[in-house]
XYZ file of C-alpha atoms in Angstrom:
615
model
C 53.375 20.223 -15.880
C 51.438 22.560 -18.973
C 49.881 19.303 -19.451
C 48.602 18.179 -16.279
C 47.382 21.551 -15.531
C 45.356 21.556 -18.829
C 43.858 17.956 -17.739
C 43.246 18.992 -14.563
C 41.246 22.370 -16.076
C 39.164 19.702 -18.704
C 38.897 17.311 -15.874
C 36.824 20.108 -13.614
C 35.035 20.999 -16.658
C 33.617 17.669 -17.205
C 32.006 17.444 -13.481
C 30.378 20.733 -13.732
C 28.498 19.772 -16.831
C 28.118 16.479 -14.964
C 26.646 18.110 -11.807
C 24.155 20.262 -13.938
C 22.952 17.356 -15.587
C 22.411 15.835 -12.919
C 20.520 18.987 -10.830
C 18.699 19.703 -14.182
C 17.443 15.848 -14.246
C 16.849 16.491 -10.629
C 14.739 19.536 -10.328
C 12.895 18.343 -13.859
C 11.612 15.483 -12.459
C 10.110 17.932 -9.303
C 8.734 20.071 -12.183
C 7.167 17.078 -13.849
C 5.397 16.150 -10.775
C 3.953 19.554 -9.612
C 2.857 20.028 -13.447
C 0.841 17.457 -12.911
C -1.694 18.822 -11.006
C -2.531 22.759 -11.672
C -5.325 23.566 -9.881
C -6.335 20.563 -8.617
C -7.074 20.869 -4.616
C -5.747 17.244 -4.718
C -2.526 18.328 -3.886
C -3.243 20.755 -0.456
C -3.262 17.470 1.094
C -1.210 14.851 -0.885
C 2.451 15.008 -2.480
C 3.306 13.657 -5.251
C 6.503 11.356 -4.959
C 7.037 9.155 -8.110
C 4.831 7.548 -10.666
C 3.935 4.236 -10.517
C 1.594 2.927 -13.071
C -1.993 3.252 -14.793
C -5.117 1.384 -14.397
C -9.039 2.429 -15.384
C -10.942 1.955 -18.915
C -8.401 2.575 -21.479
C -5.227 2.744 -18.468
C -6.724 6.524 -18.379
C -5.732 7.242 -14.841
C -2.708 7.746 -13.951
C -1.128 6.573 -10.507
C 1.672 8.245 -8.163
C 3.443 7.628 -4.940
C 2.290 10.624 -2.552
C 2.590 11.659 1.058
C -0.019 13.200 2.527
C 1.371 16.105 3.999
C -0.400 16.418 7.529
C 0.334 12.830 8.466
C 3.626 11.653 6.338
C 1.736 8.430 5.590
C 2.052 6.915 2.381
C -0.604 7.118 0.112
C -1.328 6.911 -4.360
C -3.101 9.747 -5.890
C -4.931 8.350 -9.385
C -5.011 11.360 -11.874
C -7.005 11.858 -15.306
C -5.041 14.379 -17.407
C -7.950 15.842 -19.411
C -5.759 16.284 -22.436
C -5.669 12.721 -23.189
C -9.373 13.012 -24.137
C -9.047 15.858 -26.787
C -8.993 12.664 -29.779
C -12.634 12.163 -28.622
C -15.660 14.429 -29.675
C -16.968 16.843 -27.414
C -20.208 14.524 -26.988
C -17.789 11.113 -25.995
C -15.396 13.044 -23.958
C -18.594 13.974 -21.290
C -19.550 10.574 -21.474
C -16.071 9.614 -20.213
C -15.462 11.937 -17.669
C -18.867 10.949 -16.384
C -18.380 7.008 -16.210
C -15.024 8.441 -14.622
C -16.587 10.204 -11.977
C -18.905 7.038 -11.223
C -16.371 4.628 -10.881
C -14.507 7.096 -7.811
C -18.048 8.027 -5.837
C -19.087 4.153 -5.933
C -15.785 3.512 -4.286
C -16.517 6.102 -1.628
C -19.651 3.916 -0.776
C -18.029 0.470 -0.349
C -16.072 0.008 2.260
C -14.584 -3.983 2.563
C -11.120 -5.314 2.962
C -11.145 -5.999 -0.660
C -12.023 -3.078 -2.149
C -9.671 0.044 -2.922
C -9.669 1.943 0.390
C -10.187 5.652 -0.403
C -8.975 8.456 1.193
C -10.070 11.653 -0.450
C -13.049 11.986 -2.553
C -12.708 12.683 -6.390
C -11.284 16.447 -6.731
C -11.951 18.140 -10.637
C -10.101 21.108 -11.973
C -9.926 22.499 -15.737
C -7.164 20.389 -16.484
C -7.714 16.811 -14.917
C -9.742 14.654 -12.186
C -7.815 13.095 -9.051
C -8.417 11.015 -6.114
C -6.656 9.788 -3.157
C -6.369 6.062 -2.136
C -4.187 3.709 0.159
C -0.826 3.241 -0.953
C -0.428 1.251 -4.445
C 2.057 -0.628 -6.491
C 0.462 -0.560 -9.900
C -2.275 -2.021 -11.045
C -2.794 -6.236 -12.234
C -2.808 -5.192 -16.110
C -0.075 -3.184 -15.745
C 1.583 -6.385 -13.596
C 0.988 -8.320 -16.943
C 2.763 -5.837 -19.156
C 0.843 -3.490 -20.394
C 1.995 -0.127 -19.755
C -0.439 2.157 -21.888
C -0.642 5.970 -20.186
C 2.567 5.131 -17.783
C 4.937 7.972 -16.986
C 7.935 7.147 -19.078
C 10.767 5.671 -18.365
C 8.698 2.730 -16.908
C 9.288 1.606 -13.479
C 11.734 -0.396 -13.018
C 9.577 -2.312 -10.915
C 7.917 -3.831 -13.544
C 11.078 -4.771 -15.540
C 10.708 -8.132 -15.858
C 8.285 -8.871 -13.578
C 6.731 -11.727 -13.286
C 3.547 -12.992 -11.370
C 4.337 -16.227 -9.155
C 1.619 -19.223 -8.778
C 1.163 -18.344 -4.915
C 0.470 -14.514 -5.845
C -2.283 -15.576 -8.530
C -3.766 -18.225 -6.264
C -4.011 -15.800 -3.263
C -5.156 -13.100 -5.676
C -7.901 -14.793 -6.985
C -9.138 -15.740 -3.057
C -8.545 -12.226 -2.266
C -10.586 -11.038 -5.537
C -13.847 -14.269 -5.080
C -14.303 -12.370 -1.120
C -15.008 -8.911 -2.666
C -16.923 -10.228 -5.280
C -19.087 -12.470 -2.960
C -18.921 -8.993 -1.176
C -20.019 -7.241 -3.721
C -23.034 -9.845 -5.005
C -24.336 -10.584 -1.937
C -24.244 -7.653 0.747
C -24.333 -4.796 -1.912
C -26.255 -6.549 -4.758
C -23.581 -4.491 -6.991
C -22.613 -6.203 -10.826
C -19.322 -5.145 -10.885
C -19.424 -5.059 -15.439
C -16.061 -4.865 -16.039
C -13.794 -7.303 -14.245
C -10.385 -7.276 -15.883
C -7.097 -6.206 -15.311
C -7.351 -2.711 -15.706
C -9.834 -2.799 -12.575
C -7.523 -4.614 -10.025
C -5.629 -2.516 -7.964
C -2.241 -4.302 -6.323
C -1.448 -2.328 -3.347
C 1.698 -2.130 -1.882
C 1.641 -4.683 0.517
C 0.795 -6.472 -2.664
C -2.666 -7.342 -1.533
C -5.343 -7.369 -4.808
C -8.326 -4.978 -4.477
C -11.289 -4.445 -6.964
C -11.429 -0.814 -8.103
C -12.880 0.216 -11.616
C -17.006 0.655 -10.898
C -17.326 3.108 -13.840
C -19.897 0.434 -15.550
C -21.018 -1.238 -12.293
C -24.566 -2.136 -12.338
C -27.110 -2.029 -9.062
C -29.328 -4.775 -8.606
C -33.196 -5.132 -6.916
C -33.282 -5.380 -3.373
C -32.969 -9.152 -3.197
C -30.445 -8.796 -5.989
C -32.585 -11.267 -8.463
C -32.625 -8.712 -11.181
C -30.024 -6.297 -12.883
C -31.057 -3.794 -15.380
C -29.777 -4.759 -18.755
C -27.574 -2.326 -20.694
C -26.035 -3.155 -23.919
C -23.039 -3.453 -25.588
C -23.108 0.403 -27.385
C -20.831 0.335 -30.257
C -21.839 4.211 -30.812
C -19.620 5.749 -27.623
C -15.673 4.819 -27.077
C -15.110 1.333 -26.394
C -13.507 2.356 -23.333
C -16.897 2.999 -21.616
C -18.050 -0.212 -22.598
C -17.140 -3.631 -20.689
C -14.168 -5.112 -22.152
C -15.296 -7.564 -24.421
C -12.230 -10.032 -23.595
C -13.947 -10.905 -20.415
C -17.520 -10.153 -21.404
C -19.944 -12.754 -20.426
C -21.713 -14.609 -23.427
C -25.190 -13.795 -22.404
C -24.750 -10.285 -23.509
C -24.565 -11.179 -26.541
C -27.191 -14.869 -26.473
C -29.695 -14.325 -24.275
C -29.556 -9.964 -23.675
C -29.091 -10.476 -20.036
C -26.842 -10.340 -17.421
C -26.460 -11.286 -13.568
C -23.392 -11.628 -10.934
C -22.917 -15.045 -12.379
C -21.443 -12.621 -15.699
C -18.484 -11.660 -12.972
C -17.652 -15.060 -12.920
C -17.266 -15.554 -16.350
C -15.019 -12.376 -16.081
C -13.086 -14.236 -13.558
C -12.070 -17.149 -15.518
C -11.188 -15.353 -17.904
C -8.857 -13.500 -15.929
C -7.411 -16.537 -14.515
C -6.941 -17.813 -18.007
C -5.082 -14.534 -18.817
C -2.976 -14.668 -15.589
C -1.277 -17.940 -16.741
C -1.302 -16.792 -20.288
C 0.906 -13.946 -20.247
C -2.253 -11.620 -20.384
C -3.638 -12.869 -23.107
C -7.432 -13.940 -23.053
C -9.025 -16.983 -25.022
C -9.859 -14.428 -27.715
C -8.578 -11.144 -28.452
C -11.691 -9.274 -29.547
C -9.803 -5.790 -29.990
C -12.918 -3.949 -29.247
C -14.966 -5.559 -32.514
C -17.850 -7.345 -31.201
C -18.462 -9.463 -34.632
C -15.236 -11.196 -33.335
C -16.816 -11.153 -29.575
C -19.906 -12.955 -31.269
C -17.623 -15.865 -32.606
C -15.763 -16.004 -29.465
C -19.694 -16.910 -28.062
C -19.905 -19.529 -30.649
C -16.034 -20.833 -29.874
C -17.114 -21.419 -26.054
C -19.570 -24.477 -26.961
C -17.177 -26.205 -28.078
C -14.772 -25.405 -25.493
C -12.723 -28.161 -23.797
C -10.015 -29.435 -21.073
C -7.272 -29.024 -24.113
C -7.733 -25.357 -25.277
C -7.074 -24.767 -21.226
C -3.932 -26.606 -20.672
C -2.086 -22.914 -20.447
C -3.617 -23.976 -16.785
C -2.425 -26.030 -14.054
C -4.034 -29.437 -14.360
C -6.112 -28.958 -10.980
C -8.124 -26.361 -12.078
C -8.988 -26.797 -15.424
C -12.546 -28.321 -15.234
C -13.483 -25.371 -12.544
C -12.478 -22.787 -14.678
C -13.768 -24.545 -17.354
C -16.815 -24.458 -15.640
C -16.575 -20.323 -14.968
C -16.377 -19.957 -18.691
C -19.924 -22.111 -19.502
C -22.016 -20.355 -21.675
C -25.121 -21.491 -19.180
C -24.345 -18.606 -15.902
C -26.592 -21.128 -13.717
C -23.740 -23.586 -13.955
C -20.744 -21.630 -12.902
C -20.163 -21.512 -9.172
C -20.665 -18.349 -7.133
C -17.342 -16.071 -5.861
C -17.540 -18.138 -2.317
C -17.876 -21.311 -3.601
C -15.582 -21.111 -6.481
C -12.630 -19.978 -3.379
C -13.055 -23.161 -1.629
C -11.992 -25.567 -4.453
C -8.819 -27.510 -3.601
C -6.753 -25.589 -5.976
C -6.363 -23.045 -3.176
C -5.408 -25.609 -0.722
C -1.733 -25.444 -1.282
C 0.281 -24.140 1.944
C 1.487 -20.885 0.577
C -1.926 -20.159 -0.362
C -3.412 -21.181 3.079
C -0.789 -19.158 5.347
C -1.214 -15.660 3.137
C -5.188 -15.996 4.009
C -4.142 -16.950 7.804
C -2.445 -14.402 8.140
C -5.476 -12.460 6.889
C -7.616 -13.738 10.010
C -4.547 -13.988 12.318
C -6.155 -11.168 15.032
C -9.429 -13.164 15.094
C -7.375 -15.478 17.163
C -5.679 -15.659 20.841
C -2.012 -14.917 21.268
C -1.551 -18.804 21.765
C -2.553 -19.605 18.238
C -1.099 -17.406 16.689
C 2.305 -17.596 18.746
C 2.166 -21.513 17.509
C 1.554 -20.313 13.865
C 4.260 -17.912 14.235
C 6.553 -21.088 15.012
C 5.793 -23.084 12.247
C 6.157 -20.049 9.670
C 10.104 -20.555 9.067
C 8.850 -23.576 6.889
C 7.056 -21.702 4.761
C 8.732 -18.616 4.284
C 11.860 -20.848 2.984
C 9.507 -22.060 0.230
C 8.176 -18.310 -0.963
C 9.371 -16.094 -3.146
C 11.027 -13.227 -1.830
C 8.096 -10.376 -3.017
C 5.836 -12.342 -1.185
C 7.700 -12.465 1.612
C 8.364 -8.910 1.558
C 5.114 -7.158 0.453
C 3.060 -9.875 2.333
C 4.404 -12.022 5.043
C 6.517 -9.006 6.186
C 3.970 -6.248 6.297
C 1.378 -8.703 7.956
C 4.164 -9.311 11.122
C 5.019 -5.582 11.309
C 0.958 -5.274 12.536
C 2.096 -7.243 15.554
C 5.271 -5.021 16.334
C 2.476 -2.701 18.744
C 2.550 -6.265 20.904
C 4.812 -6.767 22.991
C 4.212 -10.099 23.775
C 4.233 -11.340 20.128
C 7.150 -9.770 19.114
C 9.523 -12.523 19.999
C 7.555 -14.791 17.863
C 7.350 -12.354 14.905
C 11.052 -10.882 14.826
C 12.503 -14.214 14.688
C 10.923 -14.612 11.333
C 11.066 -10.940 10.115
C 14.967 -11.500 10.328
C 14.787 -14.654 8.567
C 13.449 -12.523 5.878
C 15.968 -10.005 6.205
C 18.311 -12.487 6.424
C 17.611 -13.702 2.279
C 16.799 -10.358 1.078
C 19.117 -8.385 -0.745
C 20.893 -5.010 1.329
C 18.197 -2.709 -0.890
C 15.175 -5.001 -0.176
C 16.313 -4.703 3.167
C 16.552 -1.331 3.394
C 13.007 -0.463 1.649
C 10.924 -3.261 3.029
C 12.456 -4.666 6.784
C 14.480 -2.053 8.581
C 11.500 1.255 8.279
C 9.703 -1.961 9.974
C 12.056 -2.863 12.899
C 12.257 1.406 13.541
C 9.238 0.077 15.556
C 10.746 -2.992 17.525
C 13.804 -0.575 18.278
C 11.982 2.062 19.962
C 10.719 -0.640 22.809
C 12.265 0.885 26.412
C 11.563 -0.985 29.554
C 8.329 -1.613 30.435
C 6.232 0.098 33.402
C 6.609 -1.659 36.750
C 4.253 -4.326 37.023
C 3.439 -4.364 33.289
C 4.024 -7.970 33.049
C 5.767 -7.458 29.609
C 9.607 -7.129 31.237
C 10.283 -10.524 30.206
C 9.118 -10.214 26.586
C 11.189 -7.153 26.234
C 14.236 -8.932 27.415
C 13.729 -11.983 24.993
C 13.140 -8.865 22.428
C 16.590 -7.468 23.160
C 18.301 -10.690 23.402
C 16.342 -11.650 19.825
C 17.700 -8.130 18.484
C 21.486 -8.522 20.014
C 21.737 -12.254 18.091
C 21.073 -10.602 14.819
C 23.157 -7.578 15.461
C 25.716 -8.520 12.755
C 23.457 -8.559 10.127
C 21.773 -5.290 11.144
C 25.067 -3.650 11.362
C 26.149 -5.735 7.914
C 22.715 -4.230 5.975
C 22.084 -1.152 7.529
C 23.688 2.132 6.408
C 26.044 3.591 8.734
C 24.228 7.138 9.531
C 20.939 4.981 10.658
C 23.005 3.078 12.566
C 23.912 5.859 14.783
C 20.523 6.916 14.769
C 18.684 3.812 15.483
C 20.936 0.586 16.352
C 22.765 2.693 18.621
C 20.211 3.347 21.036
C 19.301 -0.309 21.100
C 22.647 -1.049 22.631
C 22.084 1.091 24.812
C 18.771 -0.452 25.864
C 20.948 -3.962 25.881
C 23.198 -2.599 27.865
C 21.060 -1.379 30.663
C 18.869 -4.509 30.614
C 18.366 -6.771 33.761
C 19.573 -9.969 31.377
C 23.319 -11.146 31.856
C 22.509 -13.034 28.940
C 21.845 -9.907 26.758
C 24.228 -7.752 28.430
C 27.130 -10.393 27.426
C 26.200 -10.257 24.168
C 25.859 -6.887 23.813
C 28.845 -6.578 24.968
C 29.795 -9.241 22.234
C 29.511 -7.373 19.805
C 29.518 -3.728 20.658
C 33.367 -3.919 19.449
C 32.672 -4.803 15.406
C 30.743 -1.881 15.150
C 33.386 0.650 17.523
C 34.667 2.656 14.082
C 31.022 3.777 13.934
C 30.471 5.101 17.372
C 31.676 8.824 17.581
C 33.906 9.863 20.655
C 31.311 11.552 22.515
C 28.900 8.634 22.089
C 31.815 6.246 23.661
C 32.504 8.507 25.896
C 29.540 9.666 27.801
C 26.971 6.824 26.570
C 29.109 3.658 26.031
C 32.082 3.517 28.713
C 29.653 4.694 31.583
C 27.445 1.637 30.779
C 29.980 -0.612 30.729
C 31.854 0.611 33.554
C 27.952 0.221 35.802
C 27.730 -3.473 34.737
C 30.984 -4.326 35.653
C 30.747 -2.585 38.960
C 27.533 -4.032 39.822
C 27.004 -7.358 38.396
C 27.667 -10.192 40.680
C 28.332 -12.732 37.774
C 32.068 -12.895 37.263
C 31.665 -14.299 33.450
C 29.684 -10.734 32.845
C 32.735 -8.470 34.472
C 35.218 -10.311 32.503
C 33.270 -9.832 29.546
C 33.184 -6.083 30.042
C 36.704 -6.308 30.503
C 37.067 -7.799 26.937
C 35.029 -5.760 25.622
C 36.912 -2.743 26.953
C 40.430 -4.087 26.039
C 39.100 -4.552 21.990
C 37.463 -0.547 22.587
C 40.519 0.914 23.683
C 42.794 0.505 20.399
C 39.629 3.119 18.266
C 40.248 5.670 21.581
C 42.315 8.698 21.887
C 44.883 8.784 24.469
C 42.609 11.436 26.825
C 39.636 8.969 27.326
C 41.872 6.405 27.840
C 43.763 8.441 30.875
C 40.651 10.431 32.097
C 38.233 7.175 31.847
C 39.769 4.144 31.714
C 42.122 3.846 33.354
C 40.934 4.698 36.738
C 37.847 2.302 35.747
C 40.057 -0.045 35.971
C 41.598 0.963 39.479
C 38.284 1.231 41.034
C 37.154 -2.807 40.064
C 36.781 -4.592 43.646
C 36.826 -7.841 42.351
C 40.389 -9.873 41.971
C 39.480 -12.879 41.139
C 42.633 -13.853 38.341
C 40.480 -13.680 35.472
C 39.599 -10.080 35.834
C 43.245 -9.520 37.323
C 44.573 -11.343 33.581
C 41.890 -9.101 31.868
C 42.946 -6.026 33.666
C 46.503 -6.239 32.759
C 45.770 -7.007 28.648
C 43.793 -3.727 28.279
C 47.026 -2.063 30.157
C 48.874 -3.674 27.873
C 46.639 -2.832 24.511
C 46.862 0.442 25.636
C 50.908 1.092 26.040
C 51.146 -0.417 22.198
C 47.855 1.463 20.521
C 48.467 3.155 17.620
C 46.223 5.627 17.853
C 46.691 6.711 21.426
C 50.159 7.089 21.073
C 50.494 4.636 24.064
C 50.539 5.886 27.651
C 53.035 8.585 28.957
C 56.090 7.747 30.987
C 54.098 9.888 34.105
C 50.909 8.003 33.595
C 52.833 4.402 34.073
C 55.157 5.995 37.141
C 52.175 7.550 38.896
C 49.338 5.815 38.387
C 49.719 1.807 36.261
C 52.819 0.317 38.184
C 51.354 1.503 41.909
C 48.454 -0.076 40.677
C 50.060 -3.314 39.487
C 52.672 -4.103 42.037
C 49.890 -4.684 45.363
C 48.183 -6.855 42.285
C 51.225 -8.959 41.863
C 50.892 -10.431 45.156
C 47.304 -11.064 44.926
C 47.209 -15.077 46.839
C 44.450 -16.148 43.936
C 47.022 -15.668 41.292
C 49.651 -18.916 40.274
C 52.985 -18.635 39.542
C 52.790 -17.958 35.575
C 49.585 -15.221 35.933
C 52.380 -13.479 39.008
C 55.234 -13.884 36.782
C 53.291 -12.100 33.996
C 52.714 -9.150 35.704
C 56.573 -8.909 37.125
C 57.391 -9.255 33.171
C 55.157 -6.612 32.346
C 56.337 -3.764 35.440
């Protein structure tokens, strides 16, 4: 006994240093983040959650998860500790934090689908710079593994990530329409295309960020103004020369065409592991040979590539700019053709159509999803359905294939990416009379009640009393047999869940309605069944006080519900829980009840000789 009182003493000891740890890790992690900001009027608005990543010249900014506190809605706030400038000289670090500065108020003048949507204008304090944008996963380079100026431990995001074909081929459309954006409506030369500069948000859609070295052309955008490659300031405010255009170097010159160099490279890195043609590591001797290297460049030193779209990136990567194609043509080669590709940019365009079109293209979408990976179908194909959920007449085209996705994903991808999106399809209540939307509600709740089991099998049990349970509800008091019966299907499997109130004032009353009012004798029985596979997870009192005089007060006596009315008797005597019925309860109230039964004309001899058994 000395013993086990000792290991009992050393075993408490252990979970209080165990607990501590674990509050310490807790409330150090909180610390971290506020620490992060001092000053910085940044954070009156936003909340800093968790960081994600780094992106900028040099991976200098910083990116975290944050709320914005007014709203709740997700956002990423990009931060520039000062500190990590103190290796520079006085002279470089102003020229940094300038180009710094340049790259966040350019953003706040372009506004396009494509570009980094931002939310609150660049904010400075003694200690860093911040900024506010839509919500973010990380940025491309960071995609590609290189994790420079990320919060440590990494992510676990990016553990072994990997970038899949249809994500590069989409991300390079997505990237050619801000660039023909950019060249053509703005006359902007974006200067430093590269990985670093691509922002992947968290819908997982690409958007061009980075304008720090971004060049404004003449009016009619023939001309640029020609800056050099300075080897005299950090090479971080210089273009990178990985994905510099030859002409910088050959001819002292540059135009939009010099993006489009950028962009094959990039492409070239994307199936490469990162890696460019050349690694220049900032020395621009071995950017100059690179220059030389690219007239002799052929099909072979691209086969990294898929076959199709060799000679076109080949052709990005000419030394001559006048014979690389432009950002829109370059998007319309057949390489993009493939059917992943093509439904991610539908989807894009989806509300420039009718509901007819894009109800048919929400039919054929099973196909495809089956034949994605499941990020994409996640971060894209998921997110661009949950923009229909304010639709009522869509959404029985859309949740068929939201579930399908729900259906392959894993109980944590389900829980991060498709149930905060259904919280939206749940909250539909009737509709106003006259809307003209009843029946799309109903084919909603029947859609919702046929996927009930794998709700109930994903979904944590405290959200499903918050948020499946009212959807029963809403089944329950529908107009549709159809969705009552299977509501009624199923509202057993999930019975341990319901709390006794809940049955009691919000469950049995339904039930006992339907089966008072219905005039479909398959939908009494059913509520029957349903009530006899109920009453084993109720106490004794609800059973006396509420069922059983539900049962008395059925008109119907058609055998079926006679049959059905005698098993839940029957479940109830033997329930282990209830205790069974009293002796007084079966004197008083079951056997008068049952003996005018037994004589019931509609009833044949073995139903009749049940009941006598039974009494």
């Amino acid at each position: 006994m000395e013993y086990l009182e000792k290991l009992k003493v050393y075993g408490d000891q252990v979970k209080n240093v165990v607990v501590k740890s674990m509050v310490d890790t807790a409330c150090g992690g909180q610390k971290m983040l506020k620490d992060v900001l001092p000053g910085n009027l940044v954070t009156r608005e936003y909340e800093l959650i968790r960081p994600l990543g780094s992106a900028g010249p040099g991976l200098l900014w910083r990116i975290y998860g944050a709320v914005k506190r007014s709203t709740k809605q997700e956002a990423a706030v990009f931060v520039l500790e000062k500190r990590l400038l103190d290796k520079y000289a006085k002279k470089d670090r102003e020229l940094i934090i300038d180009a710094m500065k340049k790259g966040v108020q350019q953003l706040a003048k372009i506004k396009h689908p494509r570009i980094l949507s931002l939310q609150h204008p660049l904010e400075e304090s003694r200690d860093s710079l911040a900024f506010a944008t839509e919500s973010c996963f990380g940025s491309l380079a960071n995609c590609l593994g290189f994790y420079d100026n990320v919060t440590q431990p990494i992510p676990k995001e990016f553990e072994d990530y990997k970038l899949y074909d249809v994500e590069i081929r989409y991300g390079i459309i997505q990237l050619c329409d801000g660039l023909a954006f950019l060249h053509n409506e703005v006359k902007l030369f974006h200067r430093n295309l590269c990985p670093e500069s691509i922002i992947i948000n968290s819908n997982g859609a690409w958007k061009l960020s980075g304008f720090e070295l971004c060049i404004q052309g003449s009016v009619d955008g023939a001309t640029y103004p020609f800056r050099e490659y300075d080897g005299n300031i950090p090479p971080i405010i210089n273009p990178r020369l990985d994905y510099m255009a030859p002409e910088y170097h050959t001819t002292k010159s540059y135009d939009t065409q010099s993006d489009m160099f950028s962009l094959g490279m990039l492409m070239y890195a994307l199936y490469n592991h990162g890696k460019t043609l050349h690694e220049c590591h900032d020395n621009y001797s071995i950017f100059i040979k690179m220059c030389d290297d690219l007239k002799s460049l052929n099909a072979t030193k691209l086969s990294i590539l898929p076959l199709e779209v060799r000679d076109h990136v080949k052709m990005l990567l000419s030394l001559k700019p006048e014979l690389r194609p432009d950002a829109g043509q370059f998007a319309k080669i057949p390489f993009f053709e493939d059917v992943g590709t093509k439904t991610l940019e539908y989807l894009d365009s989806l509300f420039q159509v009718d509901n007819l079109q894009r109800s048919m293209f929400y039919k054929s979408l099973p196909q495809v999803i089956d034949k994605l990976p499941m990020r994409v179908n996640l971060q894209r194909i998921a997110s661009a359905l949950e923009l229909e959920f304010i639709n009522p007449e869509m959404v029985p085209f859309v949740l068929p294939n939201m579930f399908l996705i729900a259906e392959k994903a894993s109980n944590e991808e389900y829980q991060k990416y498709i149930f905060p999106k259904l919280k939206q399809v749940f909250k539909i209540q009737k509709p106003p009379q006259g809307s003209g939307t009843s029946g799309c509600i109903m084919q909603t709740l029947l859609i919702l009640m046929r996927n009930m089991n794998l709700m109930l099998t994903k979904t944590p049990p405290e959200d499903i009393k918050q948020h499946i349970l009212p959807v029963v509800y809403n089944a329950l008091d529908a107009e549709s047999s159809q969705v009552q019966e299977l509501c009624l299907a199923i509202i057993p499997s999930f019975a341990h869940l319901i709390d006794l109130q809940a049955m009691k004032y919000c469950i049995l009353p339904r039930i006992k309605k339907i089966c008072f009012e219905t005039i479909t004798l398959s939908v009494r029985v059913n509520c029957l069944i349903c009530l006899g596979k109920l009453v084993e997870s109720l106490d004794k009192w609800i059973i006396i006080d509420e069922v059983i005089p539900l049962l008395q007060s059925i008109p119907s006596r058609e055998p079926a519900v006679l049959m059905a009315i005698l098993g839940i008797i029957k479940v109830a005597m033997s329930s282990s829980k209830s205790g069974g019925l009293p002796r007084e309860i079966l004197a008083t109230r079951v056997i008068p009840f049952l003996v005018p039964i037994s004589i019931e004309t509609s009833l044949n001899l073995n139903q009749v000789n049940h009941i006598y058994f039974f009494i």
